[in-house]
Amino acid sequence: MIVADFTLRTGRPARECLWYAADFRNLVDWDASVRSAVKITEGGLGSGARFELRLRAGLRETTMHYEMLRFAPPHTATLRGEAKGATVVDEIRVEPDGDGARLHWHVELLLRDGLAERLARPWLMHRMRQAARRLEAVLRPPPSPRLGPVGRIADRMLLPGAARFTRQGFAAAKLPPITERAEGLHVAITGATSGLGEAAALMLARRGARLSIIGRHGDRLRALSQRLRVDSGARPRIIEADLLDLDAAARAADTLAEADTPDVLINNAGAIFAERGKSAQGFERALAVNLLSPLLIMQRLAPTMAQGGRVINVVSGGMYLTPLDLDDLQFTRGRYDGAVAYGRAKRALALIGALRAADWPQLAVHAVHPGWADTPGVQSALPGFRRVMRPFLRNAKQGADGMVWLALAAQAAETRRGVWFDRQPHILDVLPRTRLERDRIDTLDRQIDTLVGQWLSARGVAA
Ligand SMILES: NC(=O)c1ccc[n+]([C@@H]2O[C@H](COP(=O)([O-])OP(=O)(O)OC[C@H]3O[C@@H](n4cnc5c(N)ncnc54)[C@H](OP(=O)(O)O)[C@@H]3O)[C@@H](O)[C@H]2O)c1
C-alpha cells in the first residue's frame, strides 16, 4: 500500500477549503491526472455522494468511482475510490490556522498487483505531491484585482483587447478556480434559463447560494430548477417575467423585494433583435430588454437590499464600438441594426448603473463583460459570427466566471462600481467617439427616467 500525507497552508476559511477539496468534481482544477470528473448521484454533497472520474494512467485512461463515506463540514471528509486493480481512500481534515486554514490530506492507495505498485510508486508519489502543491496554490488568498500595464495598453487598442474575449484569452488570464462559499447568500438572476445565466446559476448553487431564477418561460424555469436540484440539491425560487414587459419586470422586482430580498442581483437576461420592433408598451425591444427592465428591477430592488449587497449588470463588448445617440434613444431613425441597438443599450446600462450607484451607499453596482461565449443566444442571434469564431469562443462556464466572481469574491467589494472583465476592472471608453461628458450622462439618465416614469405613472404604478 502507498501511504502519503500532505499538510497544506491555505489562505481560506476552513469551511471553504473543505467544501472545495471534498467536492471531487473540482479535481480537474488541481490534479493533473484527472481528465474529467462528474457527480453521478443527485443532490448536494454528503455521505453517499458518488463521483465518476476519468484518469490518465500512463498512456491509457481509466475510470475510477469515488464514494463519499463521511462529510462533516467544516472539519473532515473521507472518500473511497475504486478502479480496475486499485482502491484508494482519501481523508481530508481542515483546521483553522490564523487567517486561513491548515488542510491535511491523507491518501492510502492499494494496487492489487504488488509488483506494479512497487514500480509505479515513485511516479504516483510525484503526481500526488504535484496535486497537493496545486491544491495549496488554488486555496491561496487571491491578489487584489488590478489591471497591469499590458492590460491597460490592450484595453486602448481594439484588436489586442478583443483577442482576450476568446477562449484562448480566458486560458491566458490563468484565473484560479472560484473557491468561495456562498451559504446563506441569496442571489437573484434574470435570464437563467440559457447560456451564461444557466451556467452562473449552476456555479452559484454548487457553492451553496440560494437562488431566485427569473425567466419568461415557466417550463424552462422548472427544467432549470430540476437541473439545480440534481446538481447541488438547490431548490430555487421561480419568478416568471417577460422582461420585454416593464409591468412584468416591476412585478418581479416587487416579488423579490417583498420577502427574502436578495443579497445579489444579476441582471443577465439580454437579447439582440434582427428587425426593428416595439414591445407591447411601445419601447424599442432591445432598449426594453437590455436597458429599461434591468434598470427598473435594480431601481425597485436596490433600496431594500442590505449593506454589502451587489448588483451585477451583464454588458457586452458590442458597447465598445457603439456611441449612444441621445437624440434617438429608441432607434427610430435610419436603417435598424440590431447589434448597434444592443450595444447602445448595454453601454447605457453600464453608464447608468454606475451613476445610480450613488443612491445606494450600501451597495456595489458592477457591470461585467463575459467575453465571447458559445451560447444559444449567440447561435441564434449571430450565426455568421459564431461560424467564423467557433474555435475561439469560450464555453458558457468561462463566460459566466466574471459574474459569479463578482457575486462572491471579497475583492469585488473593494470597489463600489466598475466595468469588469476576467476579474479585472477595465475602461468603458476605448474610442474617443463613445465618450460622454458628465452632463450628457445626466441627460441620458433623465431621458430614461422620463421614459420609464411616464409609462409607469400612466398605469398608476409608483415609479
Ligand atoms: N454569449 C456571449 O458571447 C455574450 C457576449 C456579451 C454579452 N453577453 C450577454 O450575456 C447575457 C447572457 O447571454 P447568453 O449569451 O447567455 O444568451 P442566451 O443564451 O440567449 O440567454 C439569454 C437569457 O435571457 C433570457 N431572455 C431573453 N429575452 C428575455 C425576455 N424578454 N424576458 C426574460 N428573459 C429573457 C433568455 O430566456 P429564454 O431561455 O426564455 O430564451 C435566456 O435565459 C446577455 O445579457 C448577453 O447580452 C453574452
Short mmCIF file of C-alpha atoms and ligand atoms in Angstrom, two decimals:
data_model
loop_
_atom_site.label_atom_id
_atom_site.label_comp_id
_atom_site.label_asym_id
_atom_site.label_seq_id
_atom_site.Cartn_x
_atom_site.Cartn_y
_atom_site.Cartn_z
CA MET A 1 0.00 0.00 0.00
CA ILE A 2 1.18 3.53 -0.77
CA VAL A 3 0.50 5.94 2.06
CA ALA A 4 1.03 9.67 1.65
CA ASP A 5 0.40 12.65 3.92
CA PHE A 6 0.38 16.30 2.94
CA THR A 7 -0.20 19.38 5.05
CA LEU A 8 -1.21 22.48 3.13
CA ARG A 9 -1.27 26.06 4.39
CA THR A 10 -4.17 27.85 2.78
CA GLY A 11 -5.33 31.43 2.99
CA ARG A 12 -9.01 30.50 3.00
CA PRO A 13 -11.51 29.82 5.77
CA ALA A 14 -11.69 26.17 6.84
CA ARG A 15 -15.23 25.80 5.55
CA GLU A 16 -14.30 26.93 2.04
CA CYS A 17 -11.26 24.65 1.98
CA LEU A 18 -13.22 21.56 2.96
CA TRP A 19 -16.13 22.13 0.58
CA TYR A 20 -13.79 22.83 -2.28
CA ALA A 21 -11.37 19.94 -1.69
CA ALA A 22 -14.05 17.36 -0.89
CA ASP A 23 -16.13 18.11 -3.98
CA PHE A 24 -14.26 15.76 -6.30
CA ARG A 25 -15.75 17.48 -9.36
CA ASN A 26 -13.08 20.08 -8.60
CA LEU A 27 -10.25 17.56 -9.00
CA VAL A 28 -9.85 18.65 -12.64
CA ASP A 29 -8.64 22.01 -11.27
CA TRP A 30 -5.84 20.64 -9.16
CA ASP A 31 -5.00 17.03 -10.03
CA ALA A 32 -3.32 16.77 -13.44
CA SER A 33 -4.13 13.06 -13.75
CA VAL A 34 -7.89 13.74 -13.73
CA ARG A 35 -9.31 14.43 -17.19
CA SER A 36 -12.94 14.74 -16.17
CA ALA A 37 -14.99 14.38 -13.00
CA VAL A 38 -18.76 14.31 -12.58
CA LYS A 39 -21.08 13.69 -9.67
CA ILE A 40 -23.34 10.78 -10.54
CA THR A 41 -25.72 10.94 -7.59
CA GLU A 42 -28.46 13.53 -7.26
CA GLY A 43 -28.44 16.33 -4.73
CA GLY A 44 -25.83 18.07 -2.62
CA LEU A 45 -22.58 16.80 -1.14
CA GLY A 46 -22.91 14.35 1.71
CA SER A 47 -22.32 10.76 2.70
CA GLY A 48 -23.22 8.52 -0.21
CA ALA A 49 -22.46 11.11 -2.92
CA ARG A 50 -20.64 9.38 -5.78
CA PHE A 51 -18.30 10.69 -8.45
CA GLU A 52 -17.05 9.26 -11.71
CA LEU A 53 -13.53 10.23 -12.75
CA ARG A 54 -11.62 9.65 -15.96
CA LEU A 55 -7.95 9.33 -15.07
CA ARG A 56 -4.78 9.31 -17.12
CA ALA A 57 -2.80 6.20 -16.18
CA GLY A 58 0.41 6.31 -18.18
CA LEU A 59 -0.62 6.20 -21.84
CA ARG A 60 -4.06 4.80 -21.02
CA GLU A 61 -7.19 6.19 -19.47
CA THR A 62 -9.14 4.51 -16.75
CA THR A 63 -12.36 5.15 -14.84
CA MET A 64 -12.48 5.50 -11.09
CA HIS A 65 -15.64 5.67 -8.98
CA TYR A 66 -15.47 7.52 -5.71
CA GLU A 67 -17.96 7.43 -2.89
CA MET A 68 -18.11 9.93 -0.08
CA LEU A 69 -18.04 7.91 3.13
CA ARG A 70 -18.16 10.84 5.51
CA PHE A 71 -18.72 14.55 5.10
CA ALA A 72 -18.64 16.68 8.24
CA PRO A 73 -18.03 20.32 7.29
CA PRO A 74 -16.07 22.32 8.17
CA HIS A 75 -13.69 19.70 9.54
CA THR A 76 -13.43 16.47 7.64
CA ALA A 77 -14.37 14.33 4.66
CA THR A 78 -13.47 10.78 3.70
CA LEU A 79 -13.83 9.36 0.21
CA ARG A 80 -13.11 5.89 -1.14
CA GLY A 81 -12.26 5.27 -4.79
CA GLU A 82 -12.38 2.03 -6.77
CA ALA A 83 -10.82 1.45 -10.19
CA LYS A 84 -9.76 -1.69 -12.04
CA GLY A 85 -6.99 -3.12 -9.86
CA ALA A 86 -6.85 -0.22 -7.40
CA THR A 87 -8.53 1.05 -4.25
CA VAL A 88 -7.85 4.42 -2.66
CA VAL A 89 -9.03 6.15 0.48
CA ASP A 90 -8.66 9.95 0.72
CA GLU A 91 -9.13 11.65 4.05
CA ILE A 92 -9.26 15.43 4.21
CA ARG A 93 -9.07 17.25 7.52
CA VAL A 94 -9.16 21.00 7.90
CA GLU A 95 -8.44 23.18 10.92
CA PRO A 96 -8.35 26.97 11.29
CA ASP A 97 -4.86 28.45 11.19
CA GLY A 98 -4.54 32.22 11.63
CA ASP A 99 -6.37 33.96 8.78
CA GLY A 100 -6.64 30.74 6.82
CA ALA A 101 -6.74 27.04 7.47
CA ARG A 102 -4.43 24.08 7.51
CA LEU A 103 -5.53 21.22 5.30
CA HIS A 104 -4.29 17.66 5.91
CA TRP A 105 -4.67 15.25 3.03
CA HIS A 106 -4.06 11.59 3.84
CA VAL A 107 -4.04 9.06 0.99
CA GLU A 108 -3.94 5.25 1.17
CA LEU A 109 -3.61 3.68 -2.26
CA LEU A 110 -3.61 -0.06 -2.82
CA LEU A 111 -2.79 -1.61 -6.20
CA ARG A 112 -3.78 -5.26 -6.31
CA ASP A 113 -0.70 -6.10 -8.37
CA GLY A 114 2.15 -5.76 -5.85
CA LEU A 115 4.89 -5.53 -8.48
CA ALA A 116 3.03 -2.80 -10.38
CA GLU A 117 2.65 -0.93 -7.08
CA ARG A 118 6.40 -1.04 -6.41
CA LEU A 119 7.21 0.10 -9.95
CA ALA A 120 4.63 2.87 -10.05
CA ARG A 121 5.28 4.19 -6.52
CA PRO A 122 7.78 6.99 -7.41
CA TRP A 123 5.59 8.21 -10.26
CA LEU A 124 2.39 8.11 -8.17
CA MET A 125 4.11 9.91 -5.28
CA HIS A 126 5.31 12.57 -7.72
CA ARG A 127 1.76 13.02 -9.07
CA MET A 128 0.28 13.32 -5.57
CA ARG A 129 2.91 15.86 -4.50
CA GLN A 130 2.13 17.88 -7.62
CA ALA A 131 -1.59 17.74 -6.89
CA ALA A 132 -1.04 18.83 -3.28
CA ARG A 133 1.06 21.81 -4.41
CA ARG A 134 -1.60 22.80 -6.92
CA LEU A 135 -4.39 22.49 -4.33
CA GLU A 136 -2.40 24.70 -1.97
CA ALA A 137 -1.95 27.28 -4.75
CA VAL A 138 -5.67 27.24 -5.58
CA LEU A 139 -6.55 27.86 -1.94
CA ARG A 140 -4.14 30.75 -1.51
CA PRO A 141 -5.71 34.18 -0.89
CA PRO A 142 -6.18 35.80 -4.29
CA PRO A 143 -4.45 39.10 -5.08
CA SER A 144 -6.42 42.34 -5.27
CA PRO A 145 -7.92 42.84 -8.71
CA ARG A 146 -5.77 45.28 -10.64
CA LEU A 147 -5.18 45.77 -14.34
CA GLY A 148 -1.48 45.60 -15.18
CA PRO A 149 0.32 47.80 -17.76
CA VAL A 150 -0.11 45.23 -20.56
CA GLY A 151 -3.85 45.04 -19.87
CA ARG A 152 -4.11 48.84 -19.83
CA ILE A 153 -2.44 49.10 -23.23
CA ALA A 154 -4.55 46.24 -24.66
CA ASP A 155 -7.68 47.98 -23.38
CA ARG A 156 -6.90 51.01 -25.52
CA MET A 157 -6.19 49.03 -28.67
CA LEU A 158 -9.17 47.29 -30.20
CA LEU A 159 -7.58 44.11 -31.51
CA PRO A 160 -5.42 43.07 -28.54
CA GLY A 161 -8.34 43.95 -26.29
CA ALA A 162 -10.81 41.87 -28.27
CA ALA A 163 -8.38 38.91 -28.53
CA ARG A 164 -8.81 38.49 -24.79
CA PHE A 165 -12.56 37.91 -25.20
CA THR A 166 -11.79 34.47 -26.64
CA ARG A 167 -11.37 31.04 -25.06
CA GLN A 168 -7.63 31.47 -25.58
CA GLY A 169 -7.83 34.82 -23.77
CA PHE A 170 -9.55 33.12 -20.86
CA ALA A 171 -6.80 30.48 -20.71
CA ALA A 172 -4.10 33.18 -20.87
CA ALA A 173 -5.71 35.03 -17.93
CA LYS A 174 -4.88 31.98 -15.74
CA LEU A 175 -7.71 32.66 -13.33
CA PRO A 176 -7.73 30.44 -10.25
CA PRO A 177 -10.93 28.46 -9.61
CA ILE A 178 -13.60 30.27 -7.62
CA THR A 179 -13.41 28.57 -4.22
CA GLU A 180 -15.61 30.99 -2.26
CA ARG A 181 -18.63 29.51 -0.48
CA ALA A 182 -21.99 31.22 -0.75
CA GLU A 183 -24.02 29.62 2.03
CA GLY A 184 -26.76 31.95 3.16
CA LEU A 185 -26.24 34.22 0.18
CA HIS A 186 -29.41 34.85 -1.82
CA VAL A 187 -28.76 35.58 -5.49
CA ALA A 188 -31.48 36.64 -7.93
CA ILE A 189 -30.59 36.12 -11.57
CA THR A 190 -32.51 37.02 -14.70
CA GLY A 191 -32.17 35.02 -17.91
CA ALA A 192 -31.06 31.93 -16.00
CA THR A 193 -32.74 29.51 -18.41
CA SER A 194 -29.99 29.53 -21.04
CA GLY A 195 -26.33 30.15 -21.78
CA LEU A 196 -24.37 32.23 -19.31
CA GLY A 197 -27.24 32.66 -16.86
CA GLU A 198 -27.75 28.92 -16.57
CA ALA A 199 -24.01 28.32 -16.12
CA ALA A 200 -23.90 31.03 -13.43
CA ALA A 201 -26.92 29.56 -11.63
CA LEU A 202 -25.29 26.10 -11.55
CA MET A 203 -21.97 27.54 -10.35
CA LEU A 204 -23.61 29.62 -7.64
CA ALA A 205 -25.85 26.81 -6.40
CA ARG A 206 -22.88 24.45 -6.28
CA ARG A 207 -21.20 26.94 -3.97
CA GLY A 208 -24.20 26.98 -1.65
CA ALA A 209 -26.11 30.10 -2.79
CA ARG A 210 -29.89 30.29 -2.54
CA LEU A 211 -31.28 31.32 -5.90
CA SER A 212 -34.24 33.18 -7.32
CA ILE A 213 -34.38 32.49 -11.04
CA ILE A 214 -36.30 34.90 -13.23
CA GLY A 215 -37.33 33.99 -16.78
CA ARG A 216 -40.12 34.25 -19.30
CA HIS A 217 -40.92 30.54 -19.77
CA GLY A 218 -42.32 28.59 -16.82
CA ASP A 219 -41.39 25.22 -18.33
CA ARG A 220 -37.76 26.27 -18.88
CA LEU A 221 -37.57 27.65 -15.33
CA ARG A 222 -38.90 24.38 -13.93
CA ALA A 223 -36.44 22.38 -16.05
CA LEU A 224 -33.59 24.50 -14.68
CA SER A 225 -34.90 24.08 -11.15
CA GLN A 226 -34.75 20.30 -11.65
CA ARG A 227 -31.17 20.52 -13.00
CA LEU A 228 -30.14 22.58 -9.99
CA ARG A 229 -31.72 20.08 -7.62
CA VAL A 230 -29.88 17.18 -9.26
CA ASP A 231 -26.56 19.03 -9.45
CA SER A 232 -26.40 20.54 -5.98
CA GLY A 233 -29.63 19.91 -4.10
CA ALA A 234 -30.68 23.55 -4.58
CA ARG A 235 -34.37 24.50 -4.66
CA PRO A 236 -34.60 27.89 -6.31
CA ARG A 237 -37.48 30.31 -6.16
CA ILE A 238 -39.04 30.66 -9.60
CA ILE A 239 -40.30 34.02 -10.83
CA GLU A 240 -41.91 34.23 -14.25
CA ALA A 241 -41.46 37.53 -16.07
CA ASP A 242 -41.11 38.51 -19.70
CA LEU A 243 -38.64 41.37 -19.47
CA LEU A 244 -39.90 42.95 -22.68
CA ASP A 245 -42.81 43.94 -20.48
CA LEU A 246 -41.97 46.59 -17.89
CA ASP A 247 -45.02 45.70 -15.84
CA ALA A 248 -43.70 42.16 -15.51
CA ALA A 249 -40.20 43.45 -14.65
CA ALA A 250 -41.66 45.69 -11.93
CA ARG A 251 -43.75 42.82 -10.53
CA ALA A 252 -40.69 40.54 -10.48
CA ALA A 253 -38.71 43.18 -8.59
CA ASP A 254 -41.54 43.72 -6.11
CA THR A 255 -41.88 39.97 -5.53
CA LEU A 256 -38.17 39.85 -4.80
CA ALA A 257 -38.32 42.90 -2.51
CA GLU A 258 -41.39 41.75 -0.55
CA ALA A 259 -39.82 38.84 1.26
CA ASP A 260 -36.33 37.46 1.42
CA THR A 261 -34.69 40.32 -0.50
CA PRO A 262 -31.66 39.06 -2.42
CA ASP A 263 -28.13 39.96 -1.42
CA VAL A 264 -27.06 39.93 -5.05
CA LEU A 265 -28.99 40.83 -8.19
CA ILE A 266 -27.56 39.66 -11.52
CA ASN A 267 -29.23 41.40 -14.46
CA ASN A 268 -28.14 38.84 -17.02
CA ALA A 269 -31.09 38.50 -19.43
CA GLY A 270 -30.35 40.09 -22.78
CA ALA A 271 -31.24 39.80 -26.43
CA ILE A 272 -30.38 41.03 -29.93
CA PHE A 273 -33.23 41.56 -32.41
CA ALA A 274 -32.76 41.19 -36.16
CA GLU A 275 -35.65 43.53 -37.00
CA ARG A 276 -36.82 46.81 -35.61
CA GLY A 277 -39.80 46.22 -33.36
CA LYS A 278 -41.63 47.60 -30.38
CA SER A 279 -42.69 45.95 -27.16
CA ALA A 280 -46.41 45.90 -26.37
CA GLN A 281 -45.78 49.06 -24.35
CA GLY A 282 -44.18 50.92 -27.24
CA PHE A 283 -40.48 50.62 -26.39
CA GLU A 284 -37.87 49.57 -28.93
CA ARG A 285 -37.32 45.94 -27.97
CA ALA A 286 -33.53 45.93 -27.47
CA LEU A 287 -33.90 49.01 -25.27
CA ALA A 288 -36.67 47.38 -23.22
CA VAL A 289 -34.92 44.05 -22.53
CA ASN A 290 -31.30 45.19 -22.26
CA LEU A 291 -31.73 48.52 -20.50
CA LEU A 292 -35.15 49.56 -19.21
CA SER A 293 -36.08 46.30 -17.48
CA PRO A 294 -32.70 45.74 -15.78
CA LEU A 295 -32.68 49.37 -14.59
CA LEU A 296 -36.25 49.10 -13.35
CA ILE A 297 -35.51 45.92 -11.42
CA MET A 298 -32.36 47.47 -9.94
CA GLN A 299 -34.17 50.70 -9.07
CA ARG A 300 -37.01 48.97 -7.24
CA LEU A 301 -34.91 46.36 -5.52
CA ALA A 302 -31.77 48.28 -4.55
CA PRO A 303 -33.29 50.37 -1.72
CA THR A 304 -34.38 47.16 0.01
CA MET A 305 -31.01 45.42 -0.35
CA ALA A 306 -28.81 45.18 2.72
CA GLN A 307 -25.33 46.52 3.42
CA GLY A 308 -22.76 44.71 1.28
CA GLY A 309 -25.29 43.85 -1.43
CA ARG A 310 -24.23 43.73 -5.05
CA VAL A 311 -25.92 44.49 -8.36
CA ILE A 312 -24.21 42.96 -11.37
CA ASN A 313 -25.28 44.18 -14.79
CA VAL A 314 -24.15 41.96 -17.64
CA VAL A 315 -22.98 44.11 -20.55
CA SER A 316 -21.19 43.32 -23.79
CA GLY A 317 -18.11 44.03 -25.93
CA GLY A 318 -20.52 45.46 -28.51
CA MET A 319 -20.75 48.58 -26.34
CA TYR A 320 -17.11 49.47 -27.02
CA LEU A 321 -17.84 50.31 -30.65
CA THR A 322 -21.23 51.94 -30.26
CA PRO A 323 -21.65 55.54 -29.16
CA LEU A 324 -25.03 56.49 -27.77
CA ASP A 325 -27.45 58.59 -29.76
CA LEU A 326 -29.16 60.78 -27.19
CA ASP A 327 -31.42 62.26 -29.85
CA ASP A 328 -32.83 58.89 -30.79
CA LEU A 329 -32.70 56.55 -27.81
CA GLN A 330 -35.43 54.37 -29.29
CA PHE A 331 -33.63 53.95 -32.62
CA THR A 332 -36.46 55.26 -34.77
CA ARG A 333 -34.22 56.76 -37.49
CA GLY A 334 -32.12 55.17 -40.24
CA ARG A 335 -31.64 51.51 -41.08
CA TYR A 336 -32.15 49.36 -37.99
CA ASP A 337 -29.07 47.43 -36.87
CA GLY A 338 -29.84 45.00 -34.03
CA ALA A 339 -26.21 44.76 -32.92
CA VAL A 340 -25.96 48.56 -32.68
CA ALA A 341 -29.23 48.85 -30.76
CA TYR A 342 -27.98 46.15 -28.38
CA GLY A 343 -24.53 47.74 -27.99
CA ARG A 344 -26.09 51.10 -27.20
CA ALA A 345 -28.42 49.61 -24.60
CA LYS A 346 -25.52 47.79 -22.91
CA ARG A 347 -23.38 50.95 -22.92
CA ALA A 348 -26.23 52.87 -21.31
CA LEU A 349 -26.69 50.11 -18.72
CA ALA A 350 -23.03 50.33 -17.71
CA LEU A 351 -23.18 54.14 -17.50
CA ILE A 352 -26.47 54.49 -15.67
CA GLY A 353 -25.77 51.58 -13.33
CA ALA A 354 -22.59 53.33 -12.17
CA LEU A 355 -24.36 56.68 -11.93
CA ARG A 356 -27.25 55.43 -9.82
CA ALA A 357 -24.92 53.52 -7.52
CA ALA A 358 -24.53 56.85 -5.71
CA ASP A 359 -28.13 56.50 -4.47
CA TRP A 360 -27.38 53.28 -2.56
CA PRO A 361 -24.22 53.65 -0.49
CA GLN A 362 -24.76 50.18 0.97
CA LEU A 363 -24.37 48.52 -2.44
CA ALA A 364 -21.78 47.86 -5.11
CA VAL A 365 -23.10 48.20 -8.66
CA HIS A 366 -20.87 46.50 -11.20
CA ALA A 367 -21.01 45.95 -14.94
CA VAL A 368 -19.40 42.80 -16.27
CA HIS A 369 -18.49 41.78 -19.79
CA PRO A 370 -18.34 37.99 -20.32
CA GLY A 371 -16.12 37.88 -23.41
CA TRP A 372 -17.40 35.88 -26.39
CA ALA A 373 -19.08 32.63 -25.38
CA ASP A 374 -20.84 29.95 -27.38
CA THR A 375 -24.40 30.11 -26.08
CA PRO A 376 -27.86 29.53 -27.58
CA GLY A 377 -28.18 33.34 -27.74
CA VAL A 378 -25.06 33.70 -29.90
CA GLN A 379 -26.07 30.68 -32.00
CA SER A 380 -29.45 32.17 -32.88
CA ALA A 381 -28.72 35.92 -32.98
CA LEU A 382 -25.22 35.90 -34.51
CA PRO A 383 -24.92 32.71 -36.65
CA GLY A 384 -22.29 34.21 -39.01
CA PHE A 385 -20.12 35.42 -36.14
CA ARG A 386 -20.45 32.04 -34.47
CA ARG A 387 -19.49 30.11 -37.63
CA VAL A 388 -16.24 32.07 -38.02
CA MET A 389 -15.40 32.41 -34.35
CA ARG A 390 -16.40 28.98 -33.09
CA PRO A 391 -12.86 27.71 -32.32
CA PHE A 392 -12.26 30.88 -30.32
CA LEU A 393 -15.47 31.08 -28.32
CA ARG A 394 -15.50 30.48 -24.58
CA ASN A 395 -17.82 27.91 -23.10
CA ALA A 396 -20.74 29.15 -21.00
CA LYS A 397 -18.93 28.47 -17.73
CA GLN A 398 -15.97 30.58 -18.80
CA GLY A 399 -18.35 33.32 -19.91
CA ALA A 400 -20.15 33.20 -16.55
CA ASP A 401 -16.94 33.29 -14.49
CA GLY A 402 -16.95 37.09 -14.16
CA MET A 403 -20.50 37.40 -12.84
CA VAL A 404 -20.03 34.54 -10.36
CA TRP A 405 -16.75 36.00 -9.15
CA LEU A 406 -18.32 39.46 -8.72
CA ALA A 407 -21.17 37.89 -6.74
CA LEU A 408 -18.90 36.02 -4.33
CA ALA A 409 -15.37 37.38 -4.09
CA ALA A 410 -14.46 39.65 -1.20
CA GLN A 411 -12.13 41.62 -3.50
CA ALA A 412 -15.06 42.54 -5.71
CA ALA A 413 -16.36 44.62 -2.81
CA GLU A 414 -13.13 46.63 -2.54
CA THR A 415 -14.57 48.98 -5.12
CA ARG A 416 -18.22 50.00 -5.40
CA ARG A 417 -18.51 50.19 -9.17
CA GLY A 418 -16.63 49.29 -12.29
CA VAL A 419 -16.70 47.66 -15.68
CA TRP A 420 -15.20 44.20 -15.18
CA PHE A 421 -13.78 41.61 -17.49
CA ASP A 422 -11.93 38.48 -16.34
CA ARG A 423 -11.99 39.70 -12.73
CA GLN A 424 -10.21 42.96 -13.52
CA PRO A 425 -11.56 46.49 -13.78
CA HIS A 426 -11.48 47.98 -17.27
CA ILE A 427 -12.24 51.22 -19.05
CA LEU A 428 -15.59 51.78 -20.76
CA ASP A 429 -14.37 54.11 -23.49
CA VAL A 430 -11.84 52.69 -25.90
CA LEU A 431 -12.75 55.09 -28.71
CA PRO A 432 -12.93 58.85 -28.16
CA ARG A 433 -16.21 58.95 -30.10
CA THR A 434 -18.03 56.86 -27.48
CA ARG A 435 -17.10 59.13 -24.54
CA LEU A 436 -19.93 61.10 -22.91
CA GLU A 437 -19.26 64.08 -20.66
CA ARG A 438 -20.93 64.06 -17.25
CA ASP A 439 -23.72 66.47 -18.28
CA ARG A 440 -24.59 64.20 -21.23
CA ILE A 441 -24.73 61.18 -18.93
CA ASP A 442 -27.14 63.16 -16.73
CA THR A 443 -29.21 63.90 -19.84
CA LEU A 444 -29.31 60.19 -20.65
CA ASP A 445 -30.35 59.43 -17.09
CA ARG A 446 -33.20 61.96 -17.29
CA GLN A 447 -34.36 60.58 -20.64
CA ILE A 448 -34.54 57.07 -19.25
CA ASP A 449 -36.33 58.32 -16.13
CA THR A 450 -38.83 60.11 -18.29
CA LEU A 451 -39.50 57.05 -20.45
CA VAL A 452 -39.97 54.72 -17.51
CA GLY A 453 -41.64 57.27 -15.24
CA GLN A 454 -44.22 58.47 -17.76
CA TRP A 455 -45.10 54.96 -18.69
CA LEU A 456 -45.46 53.75 -15.11
CA SER A 457 -47.48 56.74 -13.98
CA ALA A 458 -49.82 56.27 -16.98
CA ARG A 459 -50.58 52.90 -15.40
CA GLY A 460 -50.97 54.24 -11.92
CA VAL A 461 -47.87 52.38 -10.71
CA ALA A 462 -45.46 54.26 -8.48
CA ALA A 463 -42.10 54.71 -10.24
N1 LIG B 1 -22.58 34.93 -25.11
C1 LIG B 1 -21.80 35.96 -25.34
O1 LIG B 1 -20.78 35.88 -26.04
C2 LIG B 1 -22.13 37.30 -24.73
C3 LIG B 1 -21.25 38.36 -25.00
C4 LIG B 1 -21.51 39.58 -24.43
C5 LIG B 1 -22.61 39.74 -23.62
N2 LIG B 1 -23.45 38.70 -23.39
C6 LIG B 1 -24.60 38.93 -22.51
O2 LIG B 1 -24.72 37.87 -21.60
C7 LIG B 1 -26.09 37.71 -21.23
C8 LIG B 1 -26.47 36.26 -21.45
O3 LIG B 1 -26.36 35.97 -22.83
P1 LIG B 1 -26.28 34.50 -23.42
O4 LIG B 1 -25.20 34.52 -24.43
O5 LIG B 1 -26.24 33.52 -22.33
O6 LIG B 1 -27.67 34.44 -24.22
P2 LIG B 1 -28.86 33.38 -24.23
O7 LIG B 1 -28.33 32.01 -24.32
O8 LIG B 1 -29.78 33.85 -25.30
O9 LIG B 1 -29.56 33.62 -22.83
C9 LIG B 1 -30.28 34.80 -22.62
C10 LIG B 1 -31.21 34.64 -21.47
O10 LIG B 1 -32.02 35.83 -21.39
C11 LIG B 1 -33.37 35.45 -21.37
N3 LIG B 1 -34.23 36.41 -22.02
C12 LIG B 1 -34.15 36.89 -23.28
N4 LIG B 1 -35.19 37.70 -23.53
C13 LIG B 1 -35.94 37.71 -22.41
C14 LIG B 1 -37.14 38.34 -22.05
N5 LIG B 1 -37.82 39.10 -22.91
N6 LIG B 1 -37.65 38.15 -20.82
C15 LIG B 1 -37.00 37.35 -19.95
N7 LIG B 1 -35.86 36.71 -20.22
C16 LIG B 1 -35.34 36.89 -21.44
C17 LIG B 1 -33.43 34.13 -22.12
O11 LIG B 1 -34.60 33.43 -21.79
P3 LIG B 1 -35.15 32.16 -22.63
O12 LIG B 1 -34.40 30.98 -22.13
O13 LIG B 1 -36.58 32.13 -22.31
O14 LIG B 1 -34.84 32.45 -24.08
C18 LIG B 1 -32.17 33.47 -21.62
O15 LIG B 1 -32.37 32.87 -20.38
C19 LIG B 1 -26.88 38.67 -22.10
O16 LIG B 1 -27.14 39.85 -21.37
C20 LIG B 1 -25.94 38.97 -23.23
O17 LIG B 1 -26.20 40.23 -23.78
C21 LIG B 1 -23.24 37.49 -23.94
#
